[in-house]
Short mmCIF file of C-alpha atoms (C1' of nucleotides) in Angstrom, two decimals:
data_model
loop_
_atom_site.label_atom_id
_atom_site.label_comp_id
_atom_site.label_asym_id
_atom_site.label_seq_id
_atom_site.Cartn_x
_atom_site.Cartn_y
_atom_site.Cartn_z
CA MET P 21 -75.61 26.67 -33.84
CA THR P 22 -74.19 24.58 -36.65
CA ARG P 23 -70.73 25.52 -37.65
CA HIS P 24 -71.10 25.20 -41.41
CA GLY P 25 -69.42 27.45 -43.95
CA SER P 26 -67.52 30.53 -42.83
CA PRO P 27 -63.94 29.46 -43.57
CA GLY P 28 -61.46 30.40 -40.88
CA MET P 29 -64.17 30.50 -38.25
CA GLU P 30 -62.87 29.39 -34.87
CA VAL P 31 -64.76 27.25 -32.42
CA PRO P 32 -66.04 29.63 -29.75
CA THR P 33 -65.59 29.55 -25.99
CA PRO P 34 -67.76 26.58 -24.95
CA MET P 35 -65.01 24.31 -26.23
CA ARG P 36 -62.64 25.63 -23.61
CA GLU P 37 -64.46 23.68 -20.91
CA ASN P 38 -64.55 20.50 -22.95
CA ARG P 39 -60.97 19.67 -23.73
CA GLY P 40 -60.75 16.26 -25.30
CA MET P 41 -64.44 15.57 -24.96
CA GLN P 42 -66.30 16.46 -28.13
CA ARG P 43 -68.72 13.56 -27.96
CA ASN P 44 -71.03 12.04 -25.46
CA THR P 45 -70.52 8.35 -25.06
CA ARG P 46 -72.16 5.63 -23.03
CA GLN P 47 -68.86 5.01 -21.26
CA ARG P 48 -68.38 8.57 -20.12
CA SER P 49 -71.92 8.77 -18.80
CA ALA P 50 -71.37 5.54 -16.90
CA ILE P 51 -68.17 6.85 -15.37
CA LEU P 52 -69.82 10.05 -14.21
CA GLU P 53 -72.73 8.07 -12.88
CA ALA P 54 -70.41 5.78 -10.92
CA LEU P 55 -68.58 8.78 -9.49
CA SER P 56 -71.79 10.46 -8.44
CA ARG P 57 -72.48 7.56 -6.11
CA GLN P 58 -69.14 7.87 -4.33
CA ASP P 59 -68.25 10.23 -1.56
CA ASP P 60 -64.51 9.68 -1.31
CA PHE P 61 -61.46 9.88 -3.56
CA ARG P 62 -61.08 6.79 -5.73
CA SER P 63 -58.32 5.59 -7.99
CA ALA P 64 -58.96 4.88 -11.65
CA GLN P 65 -58.61 1.17 -10.98
CA GLN P 66 -61.06 1.23 -8.10
CA ILE P 67 -63.59 3.05 -10.24
CA HIS P 68 -63.09 0.62 -13.07
CA GLU P 69 -63.48 -2.34 -10.73
CA GLN P 70 -66.66 -0.92 -9.27
CA MET P 71 -68.13 -0.39 -12.73
CA ARG P 72 -67.39 -3.96 -13.74
CA ALA P 73 -69.06 -5.13 -10.57
CA ASP P 74 -72.09 -3.08 -11.51
CA GLY P 75 -72.26 -4.82 -14.85
CA GLU P 76 -70.80 -2.05 -16.98
CA THR P 77 -68.43 -3.03 -19.75
CA VAL P 78 -65.76 -0.39 -19.96
CA GLY P 79 -62.09 -0.62 -20.79
CA LEU P 80 -59.54 0.40 -18.19
CA ALA P 81 -57.77 2.72 -20.61
CA THR P 82 -61.07 4.45 -21.27
CA VAL P 83 -61.57 5.04 -17.58
CA TYR P 84 -58.10 6.56 -17.33
CA ARG P 85 -58.64 8.75 -20.37
CA ASN P 86 -61.98 10.05 -19.23
CA LEU P 87 -60.95 10.73 -15.67
CA GLN P 88 -58.01 12.68 -16.97
CA ALA P 89 -60.11 14.66 -19.42
CA LEU P 90 -62.81 15.37 -16.83
CA ALA P 91 -60.20 16.55 -14.36
CA GLN P 92 -58.70 18.89 -16.94
CA SER P 93 -62.06 20.46 -17.60
CA ASP P 94 -62.53 20.94 -13.85
CA ARG P 95 -65.40 18.54 -13.57
CA LEU P 96 -63.46 16.32 -11.16
CA ASP P 97 -61.06 16.92 -8.33
CA VAL P 98 -57.71 15.21 -8.21
CA LEU P 99 -55.63 14.07 -5.29
CA VAL P 100 -52.21 12.48 -5.64
CA GLY P 101 -51.60 10.22 -2.67
CA ASP P 102 -48.30 9.69 -0.88
CA ASP P 103 -48.02 6.41 -2.74
CA GLY P 104 -48.19 8.28 -6.03
CA GLU P 105 -51.60 6.92 -6.96
CA THR P 106 -53.97 9.45 -8.48
CA ARG P 107 -57.47 9.59 -7.04
CA TYR P 108 -60.57 11.34 -8.31
CA ARG P 109 -63.74 12.71 -6.79
CA GLN P 110 -66.82 14.56 -7.98
CA CYS P 111 -67.04 17.71 -5.90
CA GLU P 112 -69.93 19.88 -4.82
CA ALA P 113 -68.02 23.12 -4.84
CA THR P 114 -67.43 24.43 -8.34
CA GLY P 115 -64.49 26.79 -7.95
CA HIS P 116 -61.20 26.56 -6.10
CA HIS P 117 -61.45 24.74 -2.78
CA HIS P 118 -59.66 22.32 -0.50
CA HIS P 119 -60.32 19.00 1.20
CA LEU P 120 -60.37 17.58 4.66
CA VAL P 121 -59.88 13.86 4.21
CA CYS P 122 -60.19 11.06 6.75
CA ARG P 123 -57.04 9.01 6.39
CA GLU P 124 -58.88 5.94 7.61
CA CYS P 125 -62.17 5.82 5.74
CA GLY P 126 -61.67 8.52 3.13
CA ARG P 127 -64.68 10.59 4.16
CA THR P 128 -64.14 14.01 2.64
CA VAL P 129 -65.30 17.51 3.50
CA GLU P 130 -64.75 20.43 1.15
CA PHE P 131 -63.84 23.83 2.48
CA LEU P 132 -62.96 27.31 1.39
CA ALA P 133 -60.42 29.40 3.23
CA PRO P 134 -59.90 32.87 1.81
CA GLU P 135 -57.66 33.81 4.73
CA LEU P 136 -55.35 30.95 3.81
CA GLU P 137 -55.26 31.94 0.17
CA ALA P 138 -54.48 35.51 1.09
CA ALA P 139 -51.73 34.56 3.54
CA MET P 140 -50.07 32.25 1.04
CA SER P 141 -50.19 34.87 -1.69
CA ARG P 142 -48.65 37.43 0.59
CA ILE P 143 -45.79 35.16 1.63
CA ALA P 144 -45.08 34.15 -1.95
CA ARG P 145 -45.12 37.72 -3.20
CA GLU P 146 -42.75 38.78 -0.44
CA GLN P 147 -40.28 36.30 -1.88
CA GLY P 148 -40.74 37.67 -5.38
CA TYR P 149 -42.74 34.75 -6.76
CA THR P 150 -45.51 35.41 -9.24
CA ASP P 151 -48.11 33.43 -11.17
CA LEU P 152 -48.95 31.50 -8.05
CA ASP P 153 -50.61 28.20 -7.50
CA HIS P 154 -50.72 25.80 -4.58
CA THR P 155 -51.75 22.45 -3.21
CA LEU P 156 -53.34 22.19 0.20
CA GLU P 157 -55.02 19.14 1.64
CA VAL P 158 -55.71 18.32 5.25
CA PHE P 159 -55.79 14.79 6.62
CA GLY P 160 -57.12 13.51 9.92
CA LEU P 161 -59.48 11.10 11.58
CA CYS P 162 -63.18 11.76 11.22
CA THR P 163 -65.40 11.43 14.29
CA GLY P 164 -66.42 7.87 13.43
CA CYS P 165 -62.90 6.56 12.90
CA GLU P 166 -61.62 8.40 15.95
CA ALA P 167 -64.27 6.63 18.05
CA ALA P 168 -63.43 3.28 16.50
CA ARG P 169 -59.76 3.73 17.26
CA ALA P 170 -60.43 4.80 20.85
CA GLU P 171 -62.45 1.66 21.39
CA ALA P 172 -59.78 -0.56 19.84
CA THR P 173 -57.12 0.99 22.08
CA ALA P 174 -59.23 0.66 25.19
CA ARG P 175 -59.68 -3.08 25.01
CA MET Q 9 -24.54 0.92 23.73
CA THR Q 10 -24.21 -2.65 22.50
CA ARG Q 11 -27.35 -4.61 22.67
CA HIS Q 12 -25.91 -7.89 23.90
CA GLY Q 13 -27.53 -10.06 26.53
CA SER Q 14 -30.46 -8.74 28.55
CA PRO Q 15 -33.24 -10.80 26.98
CA GLY Q 16 -36.40 -8.80 26.32
CA MET Q 17 -34.50 -5.55 26.28
CA GLU Q 18 -35.90 -3.08 23.77
CA VAL Q 19 -33.78 -0.75 21.72
CA PRO Q 20 -34.18 2.69 23.30
CA THR Q 21 -35.24 5.98 21.76
CA PRO Q 22 -32.22 6.97 19.63
CA MET Q 23 -33.23 4.27 17.21
CA ARG Q 24 -36.46 6.05 16.48
CA GLU Q 25 -34.61 8.67 14.49
CA ASN Q 26 -32.57 6.12 12.57
CA ARG Q 27 -35.04 3.74 11.10
CA GLY Q 28 -33.33 1.40 8.67
CA MET Q 29 -29.95 3.01 9.06
CA GLN Q 30 -27.85 1.23 11.60
CA ARG Q 31 -24.60 1.60 9.78
CA ASN Q 32 -22.63 4.30 8.07
CA THR Q 33 -21.65 3.43 4.57
CA ARG Q 34 -19.67 5.12 1.89
CA GLN Q 35 -22.77 5.14 -0.29
CA ARG Q 36 -24.97 6.92 2.22
CA SER Q 37 -22.33 9.58 2.85
CA ALA Q 38 -22.00 10.10 -0.87
CA ILE Q 39 -25.76 10.51 -1.26
CA LEU Q 40 -25.93 13.07 1.52
CA GLU Q 41 -22.95 14.86 0.09
CA ALA Q 42 -24.56 15.01 -3.33
CA LEU Q 43 -27.77 16.34 -1.81
CA SER Q 44 -25.96 19.01 0.11
CA ARG Q 45 -24.80 20.51 -3.15
CA GLN Q 46 -28.30 20.82 -4.56
CA ASP Q 47 -30.78 23.55 -3.89
CA ASP Q 48 -33.88 22.10 -5.51
CA PHE Q 49 -36.01 18.97 -5.29
CA ARG Q 50 -34.49 16.08 -7.23
CA SER Q 51 -35.78 12.66 -8.12
CA ALA Q 52 -33.95 9.51 -7.09
CA GLN Q 53 -32.92 8.95 -10.66
CA GLN Q 54 -31.59 12.47 -11.09
CA ILE Q 55 -29.54 12.13 -7.93
CA HIS Q 56 -28.23 8.77 -9.05
CA GLU Q 57 -27.30 10.18 -12.43
CA GLN Q 58 -25.51 13.12 -10.88
CA MET Q 59 -23.51 10.83 -8.62
CA ARG Q 60 -22.42 8.69 -11.52
CA ALA Q 61 -21.35 11.82 -13.34
CA ASP Q 62 -19.30 12.78 -10.29
CA GLY Q 63 -17.52 9.47 -10.43
CA GLU Q 64 -19.35 7.76 -7.57
CA THR Q 65 -20.25 4.11 -8.00
CA VAL Q 66 -23.61 3.55 -6.38
CA GLY Q 67 -26.48 1.29 -7.33
CA LEU Q 68 -29.80 2.83 -8.20
CA ALA Q 69 -31.65 0.63 -5.72
CA THR Q 70 -29.32 1.85 -3.00
CA VAL Q 71 -30.14 5.44 -3.81
CA TYR Q 72 -33.85 4.68 -3.59
CA ARG Q 73 -33.48 2.82 -0.30
CA ASN Q 74 -31.40 5.53 1.33
CA LEU Q 75 -33.53 8.42 0.21
CA GLN Q 76 -36.54 6.64 1.59
CA ALA Q 77 -34.87 5.88 4.88
CA LEU Q 78 -33.53 9.40 5.24
CA ALA Q 79 -36.94 10.86 4.53
CA GLN Q 80 -38.51 8.63 7.16
CA SER Q 81 -36.07 9.83 9.75
CA ASP Q 82 -36.85 13.43 8.80
CA ARG Q 83 -33.43 14.17 7.41
CA LEU Q 84 -34.85 14.90 3.99
CA ASP Q 85 -37.96 16.58 2.67
CA VAL Q 86 -40.19 14.87 0.17
CA LEU Q 87 -42.34 16.28 -2.59
CA VAL Q 88 -44.56 14.18 -4.81
CA GLY Q 89 -44.98 15.94 -8.12
CA ASP Q 90 -48.12 16.05 -10.23
CA ASP Q 91 -46.52 13.43 -12.44
CA GLY Q 92 -46.23 11.12 -9.45
CA GLU Q 93 -42.47 11.28 -9.29
CA THR Q 94 -41.02 11.58 -5.81
CA ARG Q 95 -38.42 14.26 -5.27
CA TYR Q 96 -36.09 14.87 -2.35
CA ARG Q 97 -34.31 17.85 -0.88
CA GLN Q 98 -32.07 18.55 2.08
CA CYS Q 99 -33.72 21.36 4.04
CA GLU Q 100 -32.35 24.08 6.25
CA ALA Q 101 -35.32 24.21 8.57
CA THR Q 102 -35.39 21.30 10.96
CA GLY Q 103 -39.01 21.11 12.03
CA HIS Q 104 -42.29 21.37 10.18
CA HIS Q 105 -42.23 23.85 7.31
CA HIS Q 106 -43.46 24.44 3.78
CA HIS Q 107 -42.00 25.24 0.38
CA LEU Q 108 -42.31 27.87 -2.24
CA VAL Q 109 -41.12 26.24 -5.45
CA CYS Q 110 -40.40 27.79 -8.82
CA ARG Q 111 -42.21 25.64 -11.34
CA GLU Q 112 -39.71 26.58 -13.99
CA CYS Q 113 -36.27 26.22 -12.43
CA GLY Q 114 -37.08 24.51 -9.16
CA ARG Q 115 -35.60 27.20 -6.93
CA THR Q 116 -37.03 26.62 -3.49
CA VAL Q 117 -37.67 28.82 -0.48
CA GLU Q 118 -38.69 27.37 2.86
CA PHE Q 119 -41.21 29.15 5.01
CA LEU Q 120 -43.08 28.82 8.25
CA ALA Q 121 -46.63 30.03 8.62
CA PRO Q 122 -48.09 29.59 12.09
CA GLU Q 123 -51.22 31.51 11.07
CA LEU Q 124 -51.85 28.95 8.36
CA GLU Q 125 -51.33 26.03 10.70
CA ALA Q 126 -53.69 27.55 13.21
CA ALA Q 127 -56.37 28.31 10.66
CA MET Q 128 -56.24 24.80 9.21
CA SER Q 129 -56.44 23.23 12.65
CA ARG Q 130 -59.43 25.34 13.53
CA ILE Q 131 -61.30 24.45 10.34
CA ALA Q 132 -60.55 20.75 10.75
CA ARG Q 133 -61.60 20.70 14.38
CA GLU Q 134 -64.83 22.45 13.55
CA GLN Q 135 -65.61 19.48 11.31
CA GLY Q 136 -64.79 17.01 14.06
CA TYR Q 137 -61.52 15.81 12.61
CA THR Q 138 -58.65 14.93 14.95
CA ASP Q 139 -55.05 13.72 14.71
CA LEU Q 140 -54.41 16.24 11.97
CA ASP Q 141 -51.79 16.44 9.32
CA HIS Q 142 -51.54 18.34 6.06
CA THR Q 143 -49.67 18.96 2.86
CA LEU Q 144 -49.11 22.50 1.67
CA GLU Q 145 -46.80 23.56 -1.11
CA VAL Q 146 -46.86 26.75 -3.13
CA PHE Q 147 -45.73 26.97 -6.74
CA GLY Q 148 -44.95 30.01 -8.84
CA LEU Q 149 -42.34 31.70 -10.96
CA CYS Q 150 -39.28 33.08 -9.23
CA THR Q 151 -38.01 36.54 -10.15
CA GLY Q 152 -35.45 35.18 -12.60
CA CYS Q 153 -37.86 32.96 -14.51
CA GLU Q 154 -40.53 35.64 -14.53
CA ALA Q 155 -38.07 38.01 -16.15
CA ALA Q 156 -37.04 35.38 -18.68
CA ARG Q 157 -40.63 34.72 -19.60
CA ALA Q 158 -41.44 38.39 -19.96
CA GLU Q 159 -38.56 38.81 -22.36
CA ALA Q 160 -39.58 35.77 -24.40
CA THR Q 161 -43.13 37.10 -24.69
CA ALA Q 162 -41.96 40.57 -25.65
CA ARG Q 163 -40.06 39.54 -28.76
"C1'" DA N 2 -8.40 -11.41 12.66
"C1'" DA N 3 -13.02 -13.44 12.87
"C1'" DC N 4 -17.87 -13.03 12.99
"C1'" DG N 5 -22.66 -11.86 12.36
"C1'" DA N 6 -25.95 -8.62 10.89
"C1'" DC N 7 -27.05 -5.26 7.95
"C1'" DA N 8 -26.17 -2.91 3.38
"C1'" DT N 9 -25.25 -3.13 -1.37
"C1'" DG N 10 -25.74 -4.09 -6.40
"C1'" DA N 11 -27.44 -6.31 -10.50
"C1'" DC N 12 -31.45 -7.72 -12.25
"C1'" DA N 13 -36.07 -9.36 -12.15
"C1'" DA N 14 -40.65 -8.19 -10.86
"C1'" DT N 15 -44.47 -5.10 -9.92
"C1'" DC N 16 -47.73 -1.64 -10.57
"C1'" DA N 17 -49.93 2.45 -12.24
"C1'" DT N 18 -50.35 4.76 -16.25
"C1'" DT N 19 -49.79 5.65 -21.25
"C1'" DC N 20 -49.31 4.22 -26.04
"C1'" DT N 21 -50.78 1.85 -30.30
"C1'" DC N 22 -53.84 0.85 -33.64
"C1'" DA N 23 -57.74 -1.55 -35.58
"C1'" DC N 24 -62.52 -1.22 -34.94
"C1'" DG N 25 -67.00 0.97 -33.39
"C1'" DA N 26 -70.08 4.65 -32.86
"C1'" DG N 27 -71.52 10.03 -32.22
"C1'" DC N 28 -73.07 13.68 -34.81
"C1'" DA N 29 -73.57 16.95 -38.83
"C1'" DG N 30 -75.16 17.32 -43.19
"C1'" DT N 31 -77.96 15.06 -46.73
"C1'" DA L 22 -82.86 6.97 -42.08
"C1'" DC L 23 -78.09 7.08 -44.77
"C1'" DT L 24 -73.26 8.40 -45.22
"C1'" DG L 25 -68.98 9.93 -43.88
"C1'" DC L 26 -65.83 12.07 -41.20
"C1'" DT L 27 -63.84 11.81 -36.98
"C1'" DC L 28 -63.22 10.92 -32.45
"C1'" DG L 29 -63.67 7.45 -28.77
"C1'" DT L 30 -63.02 2.83 -27.41
"C1'" DG L 31 -60.79 -1.59 -26.16
"C1'" DA L 32 -57.18 -5.09 -25.81
"C1'" DG L 33 -52.81 -5.64 -25.21
"C1'" DA L 34 -48.14 -4.01 -25.48
"C1'" DA L 35 -45.00 -0.62 -23.76
"C1'" DT L 36 -43.19 2.56 -20.50
"C1'" DG L 37 -41.17 4.21 -16.39
"C1'" DA L 38 -40.70 4.70 -11.55
"C1'" DT L 39 -40.21 1.99 -7.74
"C1'" DT L 40 -39.64 -2.34 -5.04
"C1'" DG L 41 -38.29 -7.25 -4.35
"C1'" DT L 42 -34.69 -10.96 -4.51
"C1'" DC L 43 -30.62 -12.87 -3.21
"C1'" DA L 44 -25.74 -13.61 -3.49
"C1'" DT L 45 -21.94 -10.96 -2.05
"C1'" DG L 46 -19.62 -7.08 0.42
"C1'" DT L 47 -18.40 -4.60 4.50
"C1'" DC L 48 -19.38 -2.17 9.10
"C1'" DG L 49 -18.83 -2.45 13.91
"C1'" DT L 50 -18.07 -5.38 17.41
"C1'" DT L 51 -15.73 -9.33 19.88
#
DNA sequence: AACGACATGACAATCATTCTCACGAGCAGT
DNA sequence: ACTGCTCGTGAGAATGATTGTCATGTCGTT
């Protein structure tokens, strides 16, 4: 387990999933803990603010660094809003998946759609594109917000 | 056509497609002209720079304002990159469509995919979401860049 | 030609994010 | 537990895209 001796020995695979995160720190634990209590996508600043409110003492730069590192190691999902602000969320699904986000309250549902993946791949390949990747997010009004809006309109 | 007199009179529909653009100016024409000569998504700053290089005298703020206004009236397509920079492009397709973008050179192909739209709508409705909207962009390497990469790797 | 509203341009201001660098604290080996 | 080597942290400065301000220009109409 220890990596003593053996000159030229490379750090094995486990490191791959830990880019920029060799150590466990109080701050990182706190950030993950804060995220685990949220259901929607939050910006770094929102997360930081919430942590301060909860009595945690963490620097804003640290929050940014950790969110970024966690996202790179696929432990968080990222969503870049229309306003350019980056938001993060701890997801249930482990692999590739998409989101259905309420544009009013932020409530988020994860979904898989193999048909969509296949269709996109086909279209891209027909055009000669390779090494594919994509972004797909769906926005709408969840049942609760739809009801609230209907009521507001009715009066 | 003139909106004199008639107190309480509202500006009719045509205005809807012209938000923030009542007048034609040399600057706006120049911006559209510059865009028409580009095939890929460009940032406001890139466009501004190009115009200066072409001898146009336009303020950066003006470029930002016009691109924004044009995008709002659906005369331009918008793409927010991973880095948060907003890029614009003049599209062939008039209605709703998506893009296949080369992540290396920016070459862009527009495509329609009714099957995708339908599948997304179905999934969202199953979850009780209404008033839907979505973002979908596909990235990859175009034939040219793929070839270039292959050659670079080979040597 | 005159006028009034909207558009422009130079520059300041804002806002999210990243950088810098001195200091603090994991973790491996003792 | 002790030490040392690093990496991680924190405070504030710096960056960079975008937006606000406001005096001045000019479009489209009278």
